[in-house]
Amino acid sequence: MSLAATACGSGSDSPETKSSTPSASADKPRELPPALTKQQALDAIDRYSQVNNKANTDNDRDLLDTVEDGPMYAMSVSEYKESEGLTPSERKAYTPWAYDTQNTQLYIPRIANGQPRWFAAALSATPGKAPSRLAVFAEQPQHKRWEMVSVADMYGPDLPTVALDADGYATAVAANSNKDLAVGADRLREGVLDNFATGGQNSGKKIFTESKASSLQIKVHDETVTQYGSQGTSTFASATNRYGDAYALKTTDGGALVFFSHTHTQTDAVARSGLQLNPGKDDRAWLHDVPRSSIQYTFVCNDAATVPAKAAPSTLLAYTCARTDASGPPVNSASA
């Protein structure tokens, strides 16, 4: 008897969001300059769409590296590898796309001299539709260009209420500060990892209030760990996270919108000898259609959550995951 190997994701349904207009007076001194102008931010988003299309057409990693960095680049390159494992007939024709800058909501923080420059944006890839993704762009000073480092599908009815000053600029706060935030990015990451590992039974339910994004992560756990019944097991665990950078913006309630990334594994294994895991076509680039007795998948994910000003549960707003690795012993490797 064979078992089908599956992997987790963030779900394909990304609901539309209602446009909102954050408005509040930020507390940071007005003399701090913004990371860049609004037009420069829109130009960076336009450039990203254009170059991304060119790179994706030929799976051009070097070209992609000029507009993406960090977890975003790792996730995109893994999609290239997955595609290259498919036969020509299995590959879908690439469809060019672009972010609709007319519907973009910009969150550009004022940045002190010497601090890294970055900005966030709520984006829509469908003209005329409200934003449904939250992204972060960071400046790469050595190359004098802006690159996307994170994007996550947003789940929920409203955009986050980022505090903007009279000129429309935001206030950056330290993403891991115990002074500025009720919980920092490290604790948020811990809660997300628990959503996958236990279905949110431990730190997940302590750190997060109920939200669609959290519910989807818990659903991934619940459906995955039972997928093989008595014939196999699936377990989630945290993994070494190469992408520790996090970003935070002050919200109108005194809390913050925090962007962070995490890495987790999913390990599938047969319950007894005589069974095997048969990799699917989307696993071919890593597993080469070779039956396995166990498979460990690695996922890199981007997340975004709002943190209240005082001690209270946070709200997970957005997340997106991509498989970046898969490995495991072939069925006959032990006796070979």
GROMACS .gro file of C-alpha atoms in nm:
model
  336
    1MET     CA    1   0.000   0.000   0.000
    2SER     CA    2   0.130   0.344  -0.081
    3LEU     CA    3   0.070   0.679   0.082
    4ALA     CA    4   0.051   1.013  -0.097
    5ALA     CA    5   0.292   1.278   0.026
    6THR     CA    6   0.147   1.623   0.071
    7ALA     CA    7   0.278   1.960   0.183
    8CYS     CA    8   0.127   2.252   0.367
    9GLY     CA    9   0.056   2.600   0.238
   10SER     CA   10  -0.131   2.914   0.330
   11GLY     CA   11  -0.439   2.839   0.124
   12SER     CA   12  -0.526   2.973  -0.221
   13ASP     CA   13  -0.829   3.182  -0.134
   14SER     CA   14  -0.723   3.535  -0.052
   15PRO     CA   15  -1.039   3.735   0.023
   16GLU     CA   16  -1.082   4.092  -0.089
   17THR     CA   17  -1.024   4.355   0.174
   18LYS     CA   18  -1.201   4.682   0.229
   19SER     CA   19  -1.003   4.995   0.167
   20SER     CA   20  -0.932   5.199   0.474
   21THR     CA   21  -0.765   5.532   0.532
   22PRO     CA   22  -0.544   5.527   0.841
   23SER     CA   23  -0.527   5.865   1.004
   24ALA     CA   24  -0.363   5.968   1.324
   25SER     CA   25  -0.086   6.192   1.445
   26ALA     CA   26   0.240   6.006   1.489
   27ASP     CA   27   0.450   6.082   1.794
   28LYS     CA   28   0.792   6.075   1.627
   29PRO     CA   29   0.951   6.413   1.564
   30ARG     CA   30   0.844   6.556   1.234
   31GLU     CA   31   1.202   6.653   1.148
   32LEU     CA   32   1.290   6.288   1.081
   33PRO     CA   33   1.286   6.237   0.703
   34PRO     CA   34   1.073   5.964   0.544
   35ALA     CA   35   1.253   5.657   0.413
   36LEU     CA   36   1.161   5.775   0.063
   37THR     CA   37   0.890   5.979  -0.105
   38LYS     CA   38   0.552   5.833  -0.195
   39GLN     CA   39   0.630   5.856  -0.566
   40GLN     CA   40   0.961   5.680  -0.515
   41ALA     CA   41   0.779   5.401  -0.330
   42LEU     CA   42   0.528   5.362  -0.613
   43ASP     CA   43   0.813   5.358  -0.863
   44ALA     CA   44   0.984   5.083  -0.663
   45ILE     CA   45   0.662   4.877  -0.668
   46ASP     CA   46   0.623   4.928  -1.043
   47ARG     CA   47   0.985   4.829  -1.102
   48TYR     CA   48   0.934   4.519  -0.891
   49SER     CA   49   0.638   4.405  -1.102
   50GLN     CA   50   0.820   4.465  -1.431
   51VAL     CA   51   1.145   4.293  -1.337
   52ASN     CA   52   0.965   4.010  -1.160
   53ASN     CA   53   0.773   3.929  -1.479
   54LYS     CA   54   1.094   3.919  -1.681
   55ALA     CA   55   1.268   3.699  -1.425
   56ASN     CA   56   0.976   3.460  -1.389
   57THR     CA   57   0.949   3.406  -1.764
   58ASP     CA   58   1.289   3.232  -1.770
   59ASN     CA   59   1.336   3.142  -1.403
   60ASP     CA   60   1.619   3.396  -1.404
   61ARG     CA   61   1.755   3.386  -1.051
   62ASP     CA   62   2.017   3.657  -1.106
   63LEU     CA   63   1.761   3.902  -1.242
   64LEU     CA   64   1.517   3.817  -0.963
   65ASP     CA   65   1.795   3.891  -0.714
   66THR     CA   66   1.784   4.257  -0.823
   67VAL     CA   67   1.428   4.302  -0.692
   68GLU     CA   68   1.394   4.045  -0.411
   69ASP     CA   69   1.591   3.960  -0.098
   70GLY     CA   70   1.561   3.763   0.223
   71PRO     CA   71   1.270   3.522   0.269
   72MET     CA   72   1.093   3.656  -0.040
   73TYR     CA   73   1.382   3.557  -0.266
   74ALA     CA   74   1.414   3.214  -0.102
   75MET     CA   75   1.044   3.146  -0.155
   76SER     CA   76   1.050   3.256  -0.518
   77VAL     CA   77   1.361   3.052  -0.601
   78SER     CA   78   1.193   2.745  -0.452
   79GLU     CA   79   0.901   2.798  -0.690
   80TYR     CA   80   1.149   2.809  -0.978
   81LYS     CA   81   1.300   2.480  -0.865
   82GLU     CA   82   0.958   2.318  -0.829
   83SER     CA   83   0.867   2.428  -1.182
   84GLU     CA   84   1.193   2.295  -1.322
   85GLY     CA   85   1.111   1.952  -1.180
   86LEU     CA   86   0.798   1.931  -1.394
   87THR     CA   87   0.787   1.802  -1.748
   88PRO     CA   88   0.718   2.061  -2.022
   89SER     CA   89   0.360   1.937  -2.053
   90GLU     CA   90   0.305   1.970  -1.678
   91ARG     CA   91   0.419   2.331  -1.659
   92LYS     CA   92   0.160   2.605  -1.676
   93ALA     CA   93   0.214   2.894  -1.913
   94TYR     CA   94   0.336   3.201  -1.727
   95THR     CA   95   0.088   3.489  -1.706
   96PRO     CA   96   0.235   3.838  -1.662
   97TRP     CA   97   0.086   4.047  -1.383
   98ALA     CA   98   0.136   4.379  -1.204
   99TYR     CA   99   0.049   4.539  -0.873
  100ASP     CA  100  -0.218   4.807  -0.909
  101THR     CA  101  -0.039   5.114  -0.777
  102GLN     CA  102  -0.362   5.317  -0.804
  103ASN     CA  103  -0.504   5.106  -0.521
  104THR     CA  104  -0.185   5.077  -0.319
  105GLN     CA  105  -0.184   5.190   0.044
  106LEU     CA  106   0.164   5.307   0.141
  107TYR     CA  107   0.309   5.294   0.493
  108ILE     CA  108   0.635   5.488   0.473
  109PRO     CA  109   0.807   5.541   0.809
  110ARG     CA  110   1.022   5.835   0.908
  111ILE     CA  111   1.372   5.699   0.960
  112ALA     CA  112   1.650   5.833   1.180
  113ASN     CA  113   1.990   5.893   1.024
  114GLY     CA  114   2.192   5.574   0.996
  115GLN     CA  115   1.895   5.337   1.039
  116PRO     CA  116   1.800   5.090   0.764
  117ARG     CA  117   1.544   5.235   0.525
  118TRP     CA  118   1.229   5.040   0.447
  119PHE     CA  119   0.858   5.081   0.378
  120ALA     CA  120   0.546   4.867   0.378
  121ALA     CA  121   0.251   4.859   0.143
  122ALA     CA  122  -0.092   4.702   0.110
  123LEU     CA  123  -0.108   4.573  -0.246
  124SER     CA  124  -0.357   4.439  -0.498
  125ALA     CA  125  -0.263   4.236  -0.805
  126THR     CA  126  -0.610   4.285  -0.949
  127PRO     CA  127  -0.690   4.626  -1.101
  128GLY     CA  128  -0.976   4.797  -0.921
  129LYS     CA  129  -0.977   4.553  -0.630
  130ALA     CA  130  -0.892   4.644  -0.274
  131PRO     CA  131  -0.548   4.540  -0.144
  132SER     CA  132  -0.518   4.182  -0.025
  133ARG     CA  133  -0.144   4.151   0.041
  134LEU     CA  134   0.094   4.314   0.286
  135ALA     CA  135   0.450   4.368   0.166
  136VAL     CA  136   0.778   4.509   0.291
  137PHE     CA  137   1.045   4.667   0.072
  138ALA     CA  138   1.395   4.736   0.206
  139GLU     CA  139   1.672   4.946   0.059
  140GLN     CA  140   1.990   4.766  -0.042
  141PRO     CA  141   2.241   5.053  -0.004
  142GLN     CA  142   2.528   4.864  -0.167
  143HIS     CA  143   2.324   4.836  -0.487
  144LYS     CA  144   2.127   5.161  -0.444
  145ARG     CA  145   1.795   4.992  -0.506
  146TRP     CA  146   1.479   4.882  -0.327
  147GLU     CA  147   1.391   4.513  -0.305
  148MET     CA  148   1.087   4.325  -0.177
  149VAL     CA  149   1.178   4.119   0.129
  150SER     CA  150   0.834   4.000   0.235
  151VAL     CA  151   0.479   3.963   0.106
  152ALA     CA  152   0.189   3.784   0.274
  153ASP     CA  153  -0.171   3.719   0.176
  154MET     CA  154  -0.406   3.907   0.405
  155TYR     CA  155  -0.710   3.740   0.561
  156GLY     CA  156  -0.973   3.964   0.712
  157PRO     CA  157  -1.210   4.246   0.625
  158ASP     CA  158  -0.995   4.552   0.690
  159LEU     CA  159  -0.654   4.699   0.632
  160PRO     CA  160  -0.445   4.761   0.945
  161THR     CA  161  -0.493   5.109   1.090
  162VAL     CA  162  -0.139   5.241   1.070
  163ALA     CA  163  -0.090   5.581   1.233
  164LEU     CA  164   0.003   5.848   0.979
  165ASP     CA  165   0.114   6.204   1.048
  166ALA     CA  166  -0.019   6.514   0.876
  167ASP     CA  167   0.203   6.447   0.575
  168GLY     CA  168   0.092   6.086   0.546
  169TYR     CA  169   0.406   5.924   0.687
  170ALA     CA  170   0.424   5.649   0.947
  171THR     CA  171   0.626   5.588   1.264
  172ALA     CA  172   0.861   5.291   1.286
  173VAL     CA  173   0.896   5.112   1.620
  174ALA     CA  174   1.142   4.844   1.728
  175ALA     CA  175   0.989   4.511   1.625
  176ASN     CA  176   1.135   4.322   1.922
  177SER     CA  177   1.112   4.594   2.185
  178ASN     CA  178   0.951   4.502   2.516
  179LYS     CA  179   0.918   4.874   2.581
  180ASP     CA  180   0.733   4.967   2.263
  181LEU     CA  181   0.528   4.649   2.209
  182ALA     CA  182   0.317   4.422   2.427
  183VAL     CA  183   0.484   4.130   2.245
  184GLY     CA  184   0.768   4.144   1.995
  185ALA     CA  185   0.833   3.961   1.672
  186ASP     CA  186   1.004   3.669   1.847
  187ARG     CA  187   0.694   3.594   2.054
  188LEU     CA  188   0.468   3.633   1.752
  189ARG     CA  189   0.688   3.387   1.567
  190GLU     CA  190   0.656   3.148   1.860
  191GLY     CA  191   0.277   3.170   1.841
  192VAL     CA  192   0.269   3.103   1.467
  193LEU     CA  193   0.499   2.803   1.504
  194ASP     CA  194   0.266   2.666   1.772
  195ASN     CA  195  -0.033   2.707   1.539
  196PHE     CA  196   0.137   2.466   1.301
  197ALA     CA  197   0.294   2.236   1.562
  198THR     CA  198  -0.002   2.185   1.798
  199GLY     CA  199  -0.295   2.358   1.632
  200GLY     CA  200  -0.240   2.657   1.860
  201GLN     CA  201  -0.297   2.468   2.182
  202ASN     CA  202  -0.008   2.623   2.373
  203SER     CA  203   0.151   2.959   2.297
  204GLY     CA  204  -0.065   3.004   1.989
  205LYS     CA  205  -0.385   3.054   2.184
  206LYS     CA  206  -0.209   3.270   2.441
  207ILE     CA  207  -0.047   3.503   2.189
  208PHE     CA  208  -0.321   3.531   1.926
  209THR     CA  209  -0.688   3.609   1.936
  210GLU     CA  210  -0.910   3.425   1.689
  211SER     CA  211  -0.868   3.539   1.329
  212LYS     CA  212  -0.903   3.385   0.986
  213ALA     CA  213  -0.526   3.377   0.933
  214SER     CA  214  -0.471   3.190   1.261
  215SER     CA  215  -0.763   2.959   1.184
  216LEU     CA  216  -0.611   2.870   0.848
  217GLN     CA  217  -0.278   2.779   1.006
  218ILE     CA  218  -0.458   2.565   1.263
  219LYS     CA  219  -0.659   2.404   0.982
  220VAL     CA  220  -0.335   2.313   0.804
  221HIS     CA  221  -0.219   2.141   1.124
  222ASP     CA  222  -0.547   1.960   1.188
  223GLU     CA  223  -0.586   1.829   0.834
  224THR     CA  224  -0.223   1.734   0.786
  225VAL     CA  225  -0.159   1.540   1.106
  226THR     CA  226  -0.456   1.310   1.034
  227GLN     CA  227  -0.404   1.267   0.660
  228TYR     CA  228  -0.260   0.913   0.675
  229GLY     CA  229  -0.479   0.772   0.949
  230SER     CA  230  -0.318   0.463   1.105
  231GLN     CA  231  -0.078   0.416   0.812
  232GLY     CA  232   0.150   0.712   0.873
  233THR     CA  233   0.223   1.025   1.072
  234SER     CA  234   0.277   1.392   1.001
  235THR     CA  235   0.433   1.630   1.250
  236PHE     CA  236   0.533   1.997   1.243
  237ALA     CA  237   0.830   2.155   1.418
  238SER     CA  238   1.022   2.481   1.423
  239ALA     CA  239   1.338   2.500   1.216
  240THR     CA  240   1.646   2.720   1.198
  241ASN     CA  241   1.525   3.058   1.076
  242ARG     CA  242   1.774   3.245   0.857
  243TYR     CA  243   1.541   3.542   0.826
  244GLY     CA  244   1.531   3.715   1.162
  245ASP     CA  245   1.467   4.067   1.033
  246ALA     CA  246   1.137   4.212   1.149
  247TYR     CA  247   0.965   4.546   1.091
  248ALA     CA  248   0.699   4.733   1.288
  249LEU     CA  249   0.482   5.043   1.243
  250LYS     CA  250   0.279   5.228   1.505
  251THR     CA  251  -0.098   5.186   1.476
  252THR     CA  252  -0.369   5.434   1.570
  253ASP     CA  253  -0.448   5.251   1.895
  254GLY     CA  254  -0.090   5.285   2.018
  255GLY     CA  255   0.000   4.929   1.923
  256ALA     CA  256   0.189   4.816   1.616
  257LEU     CA  257   0.169   4.632   1.286
  258VAL     CA  258   0.456   4.381   1.285
  259PHE     CA  259   0.605   4.202   0.984
  260PHE     CA  260   0.818   3.892   1.048
  261SER     CA  261   0.914   3.559   0.894
  262HIS     CA  262   0.944   3.206   1.025
  263THR     CA  263   1.065   2.863   0.914
  264HIS     CA  264   0.908   2.529   1.002
  265THR     CA  265   0.927   2.166   0.896
  266GLN     CA  266   0.667   1.902   0.823
  267THR     CA  267   0.782   1.542   0.860
  268ASP     CA  268   0.575   1.261   0.709
  269ALA     CA  269   0.657   0.899   0.789
  270VAL     CA  270   0.508   0.556   0.727
  271ALA     CA  271   0.377   0.370   1.031
  272ARG     CA  272   0.543   0.038   0.946
  273SER     CA  273   0.756  -0.138   0.689
  274GLY     CA  274   0.579  -0.236   0.370
  275LEU     CA  275   0.436   0.113   0.325
  276GLN     CA  276   0.587   0.397   0.128
  277LEU     CA  277   0.539   0.765   0.054
  278ASN     CA  278   0.505   0.835  -0.316
  279PRO     CA  279   0.624   1.188  -0.400
  280GLY     CA  280   0.393   1.390  -0.621
  281LYS     CA  281   0.499   1.582  -0.930
  282ASP     CA  282   0.540   1.903  -0.730
  283ASP     CA  283   0.797   1.722  -0.514
  284ARG     CA  284   0.994   1.587  -0.810
  285ALA     CA  285   1.263   1.857  -0.809
  286TRP     CA  286   1.368   1.747  -0.460
  287LEU     CA  287   1.262   1.382  -0.439
  288HIS     CA  288   1.291   1.267  -0.803
  289ASP     CA  289   0.987   1.034  -0.800
  290VAL     CA  290   1.168   0.798  -0.561
  291PRO     CA  291   0.941   0.636  -0.297
  292ARG     CA  292   1.045   0.728   0.056
  293SER     CA  293   0.992   0.588   0.404
  294SER     CA  294   0.984   0.943   0.542
  295ILE     CA  295   0.998   1.294   0.401
  296GLN     CA  296   1.086   1.618   0.574
  297TYR     CA  297   0.963   1.935   0.408
  298THR     CA  298   1.098   2.278   0.498
  299PHE     CA  299   0.878   2.586   0.465
  300VAL     CA  300   0.972   2.953   0.473
  301CYS     CA  301   0.680   3.181   0.556
  302ASN     CA  302   0.605   3.553   0.582
  303ASP     CA  303   0.363   3.675   0.849
  304ALA     CA  304   0.203   4.000   0.962
  305ALA     CA  305   0.016   4.071   1.286
  306THR     CA  306  -0.121   4.364   1.484
  307VAL     CA  307  -0.005   4.394   1.845
  308PRO     CA  308  -0.209   4.594   2.100
  309ALA     CA  309  -0.059   4.870   2.310
  310LYS     CA  310  -0.121   4.682   2.635
  311ALA     CA  311  -0.096   4.318   2.734
  312ALA     CA  312  -0.366   4.143   2.531
  313PRO     CA  313  -0.378   3.887   2.249
  314SER     CA  314  -0.241   3.997   1.912
  315THR     CA  315  -0.416   3.939   1.579
  316LEU     CA  316  -0.254   3.749   1.295
  317LEU     CA  317  -0.356   3.928   0.973
  318ALA     CA  318  -0.157   3.766   0.697
  319TYR     CA  319   0.074   3.481   0.608
  320THR     CA  320   0.214   3.300   0.305
  321CYS     CA  321   0.432   2.988   0.299
  322ALA     CA  322   0.648   2.820   0.035
  323ARG     CA  323   0.821   2.484   0.045
  324THR     CA  324   1.195   2.542   0.008
  325ASP     CA  325   1.330   2.189   0.058
  326ALA     CA  326   1.229   1.824   0.081
  327SER     CA  327   1.438   1.519   0.166
  328GLY     CA  328   1.408   1.169   0.306
  329PRO     CA  329   1.550   0.817   0.283
  330PRO     CA  330   1.439   0.598  -0.010
  331VAL     CA  331   1.230   0.300   0.090
  332ASN     CA  332   1.507   0.045   0.031
  333SER     CA  333   1.797   0.254   0.158
  334ALA     CA  334   1.820   0.071   0.493
  335SER     CA  335   1.871  -0.269   0.330
  336ALA     CA  336   2.080  -0.144   0.036
   0.00000   0.00000   0.00000
